[in-house]
């Protein structure tokens, strides 16, 4: 992201040094990782500058580790990736009945 500076090519040909010195560009920075989704435990390996990524880790008992979000132009976190970064609680399902069993009590 720049400051919109303009520099002029002068007779010589040379760039105008007084205009060149203040011209700067700074990398866009999403600053901090966004809030965690339900069941999320951390964002790992985060680089918050433009093009950088963060990887989701889910808490024990949840699936979904490995979703990645990217810092985009704005700077903003990629909303499509962010919406897809979810942690889902693991479900063991109903256990099989032991021999001679007829049902499980709730």
PDB file of N, CA and C in Angstrom:
ATOM      1  N   UNK A   1       0.859  -1.160   0.000  1.00  0.00           N
ATOM      2  CA  UNK A   1       0.000   0.000   0.000  1.00  0.00           C
ATOM      3  C   UNK A   1       0.901   1.217   0.000  1.00  0.00           C
ATOM      4  N   UNK A   2       0.750   2.093  -0.953  1.00  0.00           N
ATOM      5  CA  UNK A   2       1.604   3.267  -1.050  1.00  0.00           C
ATOM      6  C   UNK A   2       0.877   4.523  -0.629  1.00  0.00           C
ATOM      7  N   UNK A   3       1.626   5.630  -0.669  1.00  0.00           N
ATOM      8  CA  UNK A   3       1.041   6.899  -0.257  1.00  0.00           C
ATOM      9  C   UNK A   3       0.562   7.736  -1.441  1.00  0.00           C
ATOM     10  N   UNK A   4       0.567   7.169  -2.656  1.00  0.00           N
ATOM     11  CA  UNK A   4       0.107   7.884  -3.834  1.00  0.00           C
ATOM     12  C   UNK A   4       1.109   8.892  -4.361  1.00  0.00           C
ATOM     13  N   UNK A   5       2.390   8.769  -3.960  1.00  0.00           N
ATOM     14  CA  UNK A   5       3.419   9.702  -4.404  1.00  0.00           C
ATOM     15  C   UNK A   5       3.614   9.638  -5.912  1.00  0.00           C
ATOM     16  N   UNK A   6       3.966  10.784  -6.480  1.00  0.00           N
ATOM     17  CA  UNK A   6       4.274  10.885  -7.904  1.00  0.00           C
ATOM     18  C   UNK A   6       5.717  11.358  -8.033  1.00  0.00           C
ATOM     19  N   UNK A   7       6.485  10.760  -8.942  1.00  0.00           N
ATOM     20  CA  UNK A   7       7.844  11.235  -9.203  1.00  0.00           C
ATOM     21  C   UNK A   7       7.945  11.636 -10.669  1.00  0.00           C
ATOM     22  N   UNK A   8       8.826  12.575 -10.932  1.00  0.00           N
ATOM     23  CA  UNK A   8       8.950  13.158 -12.265  1.00  0.00           C
ATOM     24  C   UNK A   8      10.303  12.843 -12.863  1.00  0.00           C
ATOM     25  N   UNK A   9      10.290  12.471 -14.142  1.00  0.00           N
ATOM     26  CA  UNK A   9      11.538  12.257 -14.878  1.00  0.00           C
ATOM     27  C   UNK A   9      12.007  13.637 -15.370  1.00  0.00           C
ATOM     28  N   UNK A  10      13.201  14.040 -14.918  1.00  0.00           N
ATOM     29  CA  UNK A  10      13.750  15.361 -15.269  1.00  0.00           C
ATOM     30  C   UNK A  10      14.754  15.230 -16.410  1.00  0.00           C
ATOM     31  N   UNK A  11      15.158  16.396 -16.922  1.00  0.00           N
ATOM     32  CA  UNK A  11      16.173  16.459 -17.964  1.00  0.00           C
ATOM     33  C   UNK A  11      17.436  15.774 -17.466  1.00  0.00           C
ATOM     34  N   UNK A  12      17.986  14.916 -18.256  1.00  0.00           N
ATOM     35  CA  UNK A  12      19.211  14.229 -17.860  1.00  0.00           C
ATOM     36  C   UNK A  12      19.380  12.889 -18.537  1.00  0.00           C
ATOM     37  N   UNK A  13      18.498  12.008 -18.582  1.00  0.00           N
ATOM     38  CA  UNK A  13      17.251  11.900 -17.811  1.00  0.00           C
ATOM     39  C   UNK A  13      17.535  11.339 -16.415  1.00  0.00           C
ATOM     40  N   UNK A  14      16.943  11.933 -15.397  1.00  0.00           N
ATOM     41  CA  UNK A  14      17.071  11.465 -14.008  1.00  0.00           C
ATOM     42  C   UNK A  14      15.733  11.654 -13.310  1.00  0.00           C
ATOM     43  N   UNK A  15      15.504  10.837 -12.304  1.00  0.00           N
ATOM     44  CA  UNK A  15      14.312  11.003 -11.488  1.00  0.00           C
ATOM     45  C   UNK A  15      14.553  12.128 -10.502  1.00  0.00           C
ATOM     46  N   UNK A  16      13.535  12.928 -10.254  1.00  0.00           N
ATOM     47  CA  UNK A  16      13.627  14.041  -9.320  1.00  0.00           C
ATOM     48  C   UNK A  16      13.871  13.488  -7.914  1.00  0.00           C
ATOM     49  N   UNK A  17      15.069  13.710  -7.382  1.00  0.00           N
ATOM     50  CA  UNK A  17      15.480  13.138  -6.091  1.00  0.00           C
ATOM     51  C   UNK A  17      14.633  13.663  -4.940  1.00  0.00           C
ATOM     52  N   UNK A  18      14.146  14.896  -5.023  1.00  0.00           N
ATOM     53  CA  UNK A  18      13.338  15.435  -3.927  1.00  0.00           C
ATOM     54  C   UNK A  18      11.971  14.752  -3.861  1.00  0.00           C
ATOM     55  N   UNK A  19      11.492  14.253  -4.993  1.00  0.00           N
ATOM     56  CA  UNK A  19      10.228  13.520  -5.006  1.00  0.00           C
ATOM     57  C   UNK A  19      10.444  12.046  -4.685  1.00  0.00           C
ATOM     58  N   UNK A  20      11.602  11.515  -5.053  1.00  0.00           N
ATOM     59  CA  UNK A  20      11.889  10.100  -4.874  1.00  0.00           C
ATOM     60  C   UNK A  20      12.062   9.738  -3.405  1.00  0.00           C
ATOM     61  N   UNK A  21      12.721  10.618  -2.643  1.00  0.00           N
ATOM     62  CA  UNK A  21      13.026  10.326  -1.237  1.00  0.00           C
ATOM     63  C   UNK A  21      11.786  10.057  -0.382  1.00  0.00           C
ATOM     64  N   UNK A  22      10.698  10.863  -0.506  1.00  0.00           N
ATOM     65  CA  UNK A  22       9.551  10.590   0.372  1.00  0.00           C
ATOM     66  C   UNK A  22       8.622   9.479  -0.130  1.00  0.00           C
ATOM     67  N   UNK A  23       8.834   8.984  -1.360  1.00  0.00           N
ATOM     68  CA  UNK A  23       7.954   7.938  -1.893  1.00  0.00           C
ATOM     69  C   UNK A  23       8.197   6.639  -1.126  1.00  0.00           C
ATOM     70  N   UNK A  24       7.147   6.079  -0.556  1.00  0.00           N
ATOM     71  CA  UNK A  24       7.287   4.846   0.224  1.00  0.00           C
ATOM     72  C   UNK A  24       6.155   3.870  -0.086  1.00  0.00           C
ATOM     73  N   UNK A  25       6.445   2.632   0.136  1.00  0.00           N
ATOM     74  CA  UNK A  25       5.439   1.579   0.065  1.00  0.00           C
ATOM     75  C   UNK A  25       5.529   0.767   1.346  1.00  0.00           C
ATOM     76  N   UNK A  26       4.405   0.437   1.916  1.00  0.00           N
ATOM     77  CA  UNK A  26       4.381  -0.406   3.108  1.00  0.00           C
ATOM     78  C   UNK A  26       3.493  -1.608   2.836  1.00  0.00           C
ATOM     79  N   UNK A  27       3.916  -2.746   3.352  1.00  0.00           N
ATOM     80  CA  UNK A  27       3.141  -3.964   3.140  1.00  0.00           C
ATOM     81  C   UNK A  27       1.848  -3.898   3.952  1.00  0.00           C
ATOM     82  N   UNK A  28       0.765  -4.366   3.374  1.00  0.00           N
ATOM     83  CA  UNK A  28      -0.517  -4.409   4.081  1.00  0.00           C
ATOM     84  C   UNK A  28      -0.449  -5.488   5.153  1.00  0.00           C
ATOM     85  N   UNK A  29      -1.069  -5.217   6.296  1.00  0.00           N
ATOM     86  CA  UNK A  29      -1.012  -6.141   7.427  1.00  0.00           C
ATOM     87  C   UNK A  29      -2.403  -6.331   8.018  1.00  0.00           C
ATOM     88  N   UNK A  30      -2.868  -7.574   8.035  1.00  0.00           N
ATOM     89  CA  UNK A  30      -4.166  -7.890   8.646  1.00  0.00           C
ATOM     90  C   UNK A  30      -4.086  -7.808  10.169  1.00  0.00           C
ATOM     91  N   UNK A  31      -2.930  -7.543  10.687  1.00  0.00           N
ATOM     92  CA  UNK A  31      -2.582  -7.349  12.087  1.00  0.00           C
ATOM     93  C   UNK A  31      -2.723  -8.611  12.931  1.00  0.00           C
ATOM     94  N   UNK A  32      -3.881  -8.970  13.391  1.00  0.00           N
ATOM     95  CA  UNK A  32      -3.994 -10.176  14.224  1.00  0.00           C
ATOM     96  C   UNK A  32      -4.897 -11.197  13.538  1.00  0.00           C
ATOM     97  N   UNK A  33      -4.740 -12.440  13.941  1.00  0.00           N
ATOM     98  CA  UNK A  33      -5.610 -13.495  13.417  1.00  0.00           C
ATOM     99  C   UNK A  33      -7.032 -13.234  13.909  1.00  0.00           C
ATOM    100  N   UNK A  34      -8.036 -13.617  13.122  1.00  0.00           N
ATOM    101  CA  UNK A  34      -9.423 -13.403  13.546  1.00  0.00           C
ATOM    102  C   UNK A  34      -9.793 -14.310  14.718  1.00  0.00           C
ATOM    103  N   UNK A  35     -10.963 -14.058  15.297  1.00  0.00           N
ATOM    104  CA  UNK A  35     -11.448 -14.905  16.376  1.00  0.00           C
ATOM    105  C   UNK A  35     -11.573 -16.349  15.920  1.00  0.00           C
ATOM    106  N   UNK A  36     -11.456 -17.255  16.860  1.00  0.00           N
ATOM    107  CA  UNK A  36     -11.540 -18.688  16.547  1.00  0.00           C
ATOM    108  C   UNK A  36     -12.989 -19.135  16.379  1.00  0.00           C
ATOM    109  N   UNK A  37     -13.218 -20.094  15.477  1.00  0.00           N
ATOM    110  CA  UNK A  37     -14.567 -20.656  15.383  1.00  0.00           C
ATOM    111  C   UNK A  37     -14.853 -21.519  16.607  1.00  0.00           C
ATOM    112  N   UNK A  38     -16.103 -21.845  16.831  1.00  0.00           N
ATOM    113  CA  UNK A  38     -16.467 -22.741  17.926  1.00  0.00           C
ATOM    114  C   UNK A  38     -15.676 -24.033  17.806  1.00  0.00           C
ATOM    115  N   UNK A  39     -15.057 -24.465  18.888  1.00  0.00           N
ATOM    116  CA  UNK A  39     -14.251 -25.683  18.880  1.00  0.00           C
ATOM    117  C   UNK A  39     -12.815 -25.465  18.448  1.00  0.00           C
ATOM    118  N   UNK A  40     -12.465 -24.245  18.054  1.00  0.00           N
ATOM    119  CA  UNK A  40     -11.096 -23.947  17.644  1.00  0.00           C
ATOM    120  C   UNK A  40     -10.208 -23.727  18.857  1.00  0.00           C
ATOM    121  N   UNK A  41      -8.956 -24.169  18.778  1.00  0.00           N
ATOM    122  CA  UNK A  41      -8.041 -23.964  19.901  1.00  0.00           C
ATOM    123  C   UNK A  41      -6.970 -22.929  19.601  1.00  0.00           C
ATOM    124  N   UNK A  42      -6.555 -22.795  18.320  1.00  0.00           N
ATOM    125  CA  UNK A  42      -5.531 -21.804  17.988  1.00  0.00           C
ATOM    126  C   UNK A  42      -5.386 -21.644  16.486  1.00  0.00           C
ATOM    127  N   UNK A  43      -4.816 -20.493  16.087  1.00  0.00           N
ATOM    128  CA  UNK A  43      -4.337 -20.284  14.725  1.00  0.00           C
ATOM    129  C   UNK A  43      -2.830 -20.466  14.818  1.00  0.00           C
ATOM    130  N   UNK A  44      -2.259 -21.342  14.020  1.00  0.00           N
ATOM    131  CA  UNK A  44      -0.820 -21.593  14.068  1.00  0.00           C
ATOM    132  C   UNK A  44      -0.125 -21.079  12.822  1.00  0.00           C
ATOM    133  N   UNK A  45       1.181 -20.904  12.955  1.00  0.00           N
ATOM    134  CA  UNK A  45       2.039 -20.498  11.838  1.00  0.00           C
ATOM    135  C   UNK A  45       1.481 -19.271  11.133  1.00  0.00           C
ATOM    136  N   UNK A  46       1.056 -18.271  11.915  1.00  0.00           N
ATOM    137  CA  UNK A  46       0.442 -17.082  11.340  1.00  0.00           C
ATOM    138  C   UNK A  46       1.470 -16.089  10.816  1.00  0.00           C
ATOM    139  N   UNK A  47       1.221 -15.642   9.602  1.00  0.00           N
ATOM    140  CA  UNK A  47       1.912 -14.494   9.023  1.00  0.00           C
ATOM    141  C   UNK A  47       0.794 -13.548   8.620  1.00  0.00           C
ATOM    142  N   UNK A  48       0.711 -12.390   9.266  1.00  0.00           N
ATOM    143  CA  UNK A  48      -0.449 -11.519   9.104  1.00  0.00           C
ATOM    144  C   UNK A  48      -0.292 -10.468   8.003  1.00  0.00           C
ATOM    145  N   UNK A  49       0.853 -10.432   7.314  1.00  0.00           N
ATOM    146  CA  UNK A  49       1.020  -9.473   6.228  1.00  0.00           C
ATOM    147  C   UNK A  49       0.428 -10.023   4.935  1.00  0.00           C
ATOM    148  N   UNK A  50       0.225  -9.143   3.941  1.00  0.00           N
ATOM    149  CA  UNK A  50      -0.414  -9.500   2.676  1.00  0.00           C
ATOM    150  C   UNK A  50       0.151 -10.815   2.119  1.00  0.00           C
ATOM    151  N   UNK A  51      -0.768 -11.732   1.783  1.00  0.00           N
ATOM    152  CA  UNK A  51      -0.381 -13.033   1.239  1.00  0.00           C
ATOM    153  C   UNK A  51      -0.048 -14.067   2.304  1.00  0.00           C
ATOM    154  N   UNK A  52       0.063 -13.628   3.560  1.00  0.00           N
ATOM    155  CA  UNK A  52       0.377 -14.542   4.656  1.00  0.00           C
ATOM    156  C   UNK A  52      -0.821 -15.405   5.016  1.00  0.00           C
ATOM    157  N   UNK A  53      -0.566 -16.467   5.732  1.00  0.00           N
ATOM    158  CA  UNK A  53      -1.635 -17.396   6.096  1.00  0.00           C
ATOM    159  C   UNK A  53      -1.585 -17.750   7.576  1.00  0.00           C
ATOM    160  N   UNK A  54      -2.706 -18.249   8.070  1.00  0.00           N
ATOM    161  CA  UNK A  54      -2.839 -18.832   9.403  1.00  0.00           C
ATOM    162  C   UNK A  54      -3.532 -20.182   9.228  1.00  0.00           C
ATOM    163  N   UNK A  55      -3.119 -21.155  10.017  1.00  0.00           N
ATOM    164  CA  UNK A  55      -3.673 -22.505   9.941  1.00  0.00           C
ATOM    165  C   UNK A  55      -4.443 -22.812  11.222  1.00  0.00           C
ATOM    166  N   UNK A  56      -5.669 -23.308  11.074  1.00  0.00           N
ATOM    167  CA  UNK A  56      -6.551 -23.591  12.208  1.00  0.00           C
ATOM    168  C   UNK A  56      -6.203 -24.913  12.882  1.00  0.00           C
ATOM    169  N   UNK A  57      -6.152 -24.893  14.208  1.00  0.00           N
ATOM    170  CA  UNK A  57      -6.075 -26.107  15.018  1.00  0.00           C
ATOM    171  C   UNK A  57      -7.363 -26.184  15.822  1.00  0.00           C
ATOM    172  N   UNK A  58      -7.973 -27.363  15.823  1.00  0.00           N
ATOM    173  CA  UNK A  58      -9.206 -27.570  16.580  1.00  0.00           C
ATOM    174  C   UNK A  58      -8.892 -28.190  17.935  1.00  0.00           C
ATOM    175  N   UNK A  59      -9.762 -27.938  18.895  1.00  0.00           N
ATOM    176  CA  UNK A  59      -9.611 -28.497  20.237  1.00  0.00           C
ATOM    177  C   UNK A  59      -9.779 -30.014  20.195  1.00  0.00           C
ATOM    178  N   UNK A  60      -9.288 -30.675  21.235  1.00  0.00           N
ATOM    179  CA  UNK A  60      -9.487 -32.119  21.357  1.00  0.00           C
ATOM    180  C   UNK A  60     -10.984 -32.423  21.289  1.00  0.00           C
ATOM    181  N   UNK A  61     -11.327 -33.466  20.564  1.00  0.00           N
ATOM    182  CA  UNK A  61     -12.727 -33.850  20.418  1.00  0.00           C
ATOM    183  C   UNK A  61     -13.408 -33.206  19.224  1.00  0.00           C
ATOM    184  N   UNK A  62     -12.655 -32.414  18.440  1.00  0.00           N
ATOM    185  CA  UNK A  62     -13.195 -31.746  17.253  1.00  0.00           C
ATOM    186  C   UNK A  62     -12.357 -32.099  16.027  1.00  0.00           C
ATOM    187  N   UNK A  63     -12.997 -32.165  14.871  1.00  0.00           N
ATOM    188  CA  UNK A  63     -12.323 -32.367  13.590  1.00  0.00           C
ATOM    189  C   UNK A  63     -12.296 -31.041  12.837  1.00  0.00           C
ATOM    190  N   UNK A  64     -11.319 -30.881  11.972  1.00  0.00           N
ATOM    191  CA  UNK A  64     -11.249 -29.684  11.140  1.00  0.00           C
ATOM    192  C   UNK A  64      -9.881 -29.052  11.092  1.00  0.00           C
ATOM    193  N   UNK A  65      -8.886 -29.637  11.776  1.00  0.00           N
ATOM    194  CA  UNK A  65      -7.533 -29.092  11.738  1.00  0.00           C
ATOM    195  C   UNK A  65      -7.055 -28.907  10.303  1.00  0.00           C
ATOM    196  N   UNK A  66      -6.287 -27.862  10.079  1.00  0.00           N
ATOM    197  CA  UNK A  66      -5.636 -27.681   8.793  1.00  0.00           C
ATOM    198  C   UNK A  66      -6.262 -26.662   7.871  1.00  0.00           C
ATOM    199  N   UNK A  67      -7.436 -26.124   8.201  1.00  0.00           N
ATOM    200  CA  UNK A  67      -8.021 -25.082   7.356  1.00  0.00           C
ATOM    201  C   UNK A  67      -7.089 -23.874   7.371  1.00  0.00           C
ATOM    202  N   UNK A  68      -6.908 -23.248   6.211  1.00  0.00           N
ATOM    203  CA  UNK A  68      -5.993 -22.112   6.089  1.00  0.00           C
ATOM    204  C   UNK A  68      -6.753 -20.877   5.632  1.00  0.00           C
ATOM    205  N   UNK A  69      -6.413 -19.724   6.233  1.00  0.00           N
ATOM    206  CA  UNK A  69      -6.962 -18.445   5.805  1.00  0.00           C
ATOM    207  C   UNK A  69      -5.810 -17.564   5.330  1.00  0.00           C
ATOM    208  N   UNK A  70      -6.099 -16.651   4.399  1.00  0.00           N
ATOM    209  CA  UNK A  70      -5.070 -15.824   3.780  1.00  0.00           C
ATOM    210  C   UNK A  70      -5.390 -14.344   3.961  1.00  0.00           C
ATOM    211  N   UNK A  71      -4.364 -13.542   4.262  1.00  0.00           N
ATOM    212  CA  UNK A  71      -4.503 -12.086   4.346  1.00  0.00           C
ATOM    213  C   UNK A  71      -4.532 -11.538   2.923  1.00  0.00           C
ATOM    214  N   UNK A  72      -5.637 -10.875   2.559  1.00  0.00           N
ATOM    215  CA  UNK A  72      -5.856 -10.353   1.207  1.00  0.00           C
ATOM    216  C   UNK A  72      -5.724  -8.836   1.172  1.00  0.00           C
ATOM    217  N   UNK A  73      -5.817  -8.293  -0.039  1.00  0.00           N
ATOM    218  CA  UNK A  73      -5.751  -6.854  -0.235  1.00  0.00           C
ATOM    219  C   UNK A  73      -6.883  -6.183   0.531  1.00  0.00           C
ATOM    220  N   UNK A  74      -6.583  -5.162   1.229  1.00  0.00           N
ATOM    221  CA  UNK A  74      -7.581  -4.432   2.005  1.00  0.00           C
ATOM    222  C   UNK A  74      -6.945  -3.668   3.166  1.00  0.00           C
ATOM    223  N   UNK A  75      -6.232  -4.285   4.051  1.00  0.00           N
ATOM    224  CA  UNK A  75      -6.026  -5.721   4.246  1.00  0.00           C
ATOM    225  C   UNK A  75      -7.176  -6.357   5.029  1.00  0.00           C
ATOM    226  N   UNK A  76      -7.617  -7.520   4.554  1.00  0.00           N
ATOM    227  CA  UNK A  76      -8.680  -8.282   5.216  1.00  0.00           C
ATOM    228  C   UNK A  76      -8.372  -9.776   5.093  1.00  0.00           C
ATOM    229  N   UNK A  77      -8.886 -10.550   6.030  1.00  0.00           N
ATOM    230  CA  UNK A  77      -8.783 -12.006   5.936  1.00  0.00           C
ATOM    231  C   UNK A  77      -9.784 -12.482   4.896  1.00  0.00           C
ATOM    232  N   UNK A  78      -9.404 -13.463   4.094  1.00  0.00           N
ATOM    233  CA  UNK A  78     -10.258 -14.006   3.035  1.00  0.00           C
ATOM    234  C   UNK A  78     -11.554 -14.534   3.658  1.00  0.00           C
ATOM    235  N   UNK A  79     -12.693 -13.893   3.336  1.00  0.00           N
ATOM    236  CA  UNK A  79     -13.966 -14.232   3.983  1.00  0.00           C
ATOM    237  C   UNK A  79     -14.469 -15.620   3.595  1.00  0.00           C
ATOM    238  N   UNK A  80     -14.210 -16.058   2.360  1.00  0.00           N
ATOM    239  CA  UNK A  80     -14.653 -17.397   1.937  1.00  0.00           C
ATOM    240  C   UNK A  80     -13.896 -18.461   2.711  1.00  0.00           C
ATOM    241  N   UNK A  81     -12.582 -18.281   2.827  1.00  0.00           N
ATOM    242  CA  UNK A  81     -11.768 -19.237   3.591  1.00  0.00           C
ATOM    243  C   UNK A  81     -12.155 -19.206   5.063  1.00  0.00           C
ATOM    244  N   UNK A  82     -12.410 -18.008   5.583  1.00  0.00           N
ATOM    245  CA  UNK A  82     -12.757 -17.862   6.992  1.00  0.00           C
ATOM    246  C   UNK A  82     -14.073 -18.573   7.307  1.00  0.00           C
ATOM    247  N   UNK A  83     -15.051 -18.455   6.410  1.00  0.00           N
ATOM    248  CA  UNK A  83     -16.343 -19.117   6.612  1.00  0.00           C
ATOM    249  C   UNK A  83     -16.189 -20.640   6.580  1.00  0.00           C
ATOM    250  N   UNK A  84     -15.221 -21.137   5.808  1.00  0.00           N
ATOM    251  CA  UNK A  84     -15.017 -22.584   5.676  1.00  0.00           C
ATOM    252  C   UNK A  84     -14.150 -23.156   6.799  1.00  0.00           C
ATOM    253  N   UNK A  85     -13.495 -22.287   7.570  1.00  0.00           N
ATOM    254  CA  UNK A  85     -12.613 -22.744   8.659  1.00  0.00           C
ATOM    255  C   UNK A  85     -13.467 -23.075   9.878  1.00  0.00           C
ATOM    256  N   UNK A  86     -13.879 -24.318   9.971  1.00  0.00           N
ATOM    257  CA  UNK A  86     -14.768 -24.734  11.057  1.00  0.00           C
ATOM    258  C   UNK A  86     -14.199 -25.952  11.772  1.00  0.00           C
ATOM    259  N   UNK A  87     -14.623 -26.125  13.002  1.00  0.00           N
ATOM    260  CA  UNK A  87     -14.286 -27.311  13.788  1.00  0.00           C
ATOM    261  C   UNK A  87     -15.607 -28.005  14.127  1.00  0.00           C
ATOM    262  N   UNK A  88     -15.691 -29.287  13.848  1.00  0.00           N
ATOM    263  CA  UNK A  88     -16.909 -30.064  14.058  1.00  0.00           C
ATOM    264  C   UNK A  88     -16.679 -31.070  15.174  1.00  0.00           C
ATOM    265  N   UNK A  89     -17.599 -31.100  16.124  1.00  0.00           N
ATOM    266  CA  UNK A  89     -17.448 -32.041  17.239  1.00  0.00           C
ATOM    267  C   UNK A  89     -17.478 -33.471  16.708  1.00  0.00           C
ATOM    268  N   UNK A  90     -16.603 -34.302  17.243  1.00  0.00           N
ATOM    269  CA  UNK A  90     -16.558 -35.710  16.839  1.00  0.00           C
ATOM    270  C   UNK A  90     -17.749 -36.449  17.445  1.00  0.00           C
ATOM    271  N   UNK A  91     -18.282 -37.394  16.688  1.00  0.00           N
ATOM    272  CA  UNK A  91     -19.447 -38.155  17.127  1.00  0.00           C
ATOM    273  C   UNK A  91     -19.140 -39.635  16.962  1.00  0.00           C
ATOM    274  N   UNK A  92     -19.158 -40.356  18.052  1.00  0.00           N
ATOM    275  CA  UNK A  92     -18.865 -41.791  18.010  1.00  0.00           C
ATOM    276  C   UNK A  92     -20.047 -42.609  17.491  1.00  0.00           C
ATOM    277  N   UNK A  93     -21.219 -41.990  17.403  1.00  0.00           N
ATOM    278  CA  UNK A  93     -22.384 -42.733  16.958  1.00  0.00           C
ATOM    279  C   UNK A  93     -22.895 -43.641  18.066  1.00  0.00           C
ATOM    280  N   UNK A  94     -23.856 -44.463  17.744  1.00  0.00           N
ATOM    281  CA  UNK A  94     -24.413 -45.399  18.719  1.00  0.00           C
ATOM    282  C   UNK A  94     -23.563 -46.655  18.734  1.00  0.00           C
ATOM    283  N   UNK A  95     -23.140 -47.092  19.924  1.00  0.00           N
ATOM    284  CA  UNK A  95     -22.316 -48.296  19.984  1.00  0.00           C
ATOM    285  C   UNK A  95     -23.123 -49.552  19.654  1.00  0.00           C
ATOM    286  N   UNK A  96     -22.425 -50.564  19.208  1.00  0.00           N
ATOM    287  CA  UNK A  96     -23.076 -51.857  18.949  1.00  0.00           C
ATOM    288  C   UNK A  96     -23.525 -52.456  20.270  1.00  0.00           C
ATOM    289  N   UNK A  97     -24.594 -53.202  20.214  1.00  0.00           N
ATOM    290  CA  UNK A  97     -25.100 -53.862  21.425  1.00  0.00           C
ATOM    291  C   UNK A  97     -24.237 -55.074  21.756  1.00  0.00           C
ATOM    292  N   UNK A  98     -24.009 -55.299  23.033  1.00  0.00           N
ATOM    293  CA  UNK A  98     -23.276 -56.509  23.418  1.00  0.00           C
ATOM    294  C   UNK A  98     -24.158 -57.728  23.189  1.00  0.00           C
ATOM    295  N   UNK A  99     -23.563 -58.920  23.128  1.00  0.00           N
ATOM    296  CA  UNK A  99     -24.369 -60.137  22.931  1.00  0.00           C
ATOM    297  C   UNK A  99     -25.477 -60.207  23.997  1.00  0.00           C
ATOM    298  N   UNK A 100     -26.671 -60.445  23.542  1.00  0.00           N
ATOM    299  CA  UNK A 100     -27.810 -60.566  24.446  1.00  0.00           C
ATOM    300  C   UNK A 100     -28.446 -59.230  24.790  1.00  0.00           C
ATOM    301  N   UNK A 101     -27.860 -58.106  24.360  1.00  0.00           N
ATOM    302  CA  UNK A 101     -28.431 -56.797  24.661  1.00  0.00           C
ATOM    303  C   UNK A 101     -29.564 -56.469  23.693  1.00  0.00           C
ATOM    304  N   UNK A 102     -30.538 -55.691  24.166  1.00  0.00           N
ATOM    305  CA  UNK A 102     -31.661 -55.350  23.289  1.00  0.00           C
ATOM    306  C   UNK A 102     -31.730 -53.847  23.006  1.00  0.00           C
ATOM    307  N   UNK A 103     -31.171 -53.009  23.879  1.00  0.00           N
ATOM    308  CA  UNK A 103     -31.174 -51.563  23.632  1.00  0.00           C
ATOM    309  C   UNK A 103     -30.214 -50.870  24.595  1.00  0.00           C
ATOM    310  N   UNK A 104     -29.874 -49.631  24.236  1.00  0.00           N
ATOM    311  CA  UNK A 104     -29.062 -48.791  25.110  1.00  0.00           C
ATOM    312  C   UNK A 104     -29.998 -47.787  25.789  1.00  0.00           C
ATOM    313  N   UNK A 105     -29.797 -47.568  27.083  1.00  0.00           N
ATOM    314  CA  UNK A 105     -30.547 -46.523  27.790  1.00  0.00           C
ATOM    315  C   UNK A 105     -29.918 -45.171  27.434  1.00  0.00           C
ATOM    316  N   UNK A 106     -30.710 -44.127  27.356  1.00  0.00           N
ATOM    317  CA  UNK A 106     -30.225 -42.801  26.994  1.00  0.00           C
ATOM    318  C   UNK A 106     -29.429 -42.186  28.100  1.00  0.00           C
TER     319      UNK A 106
END
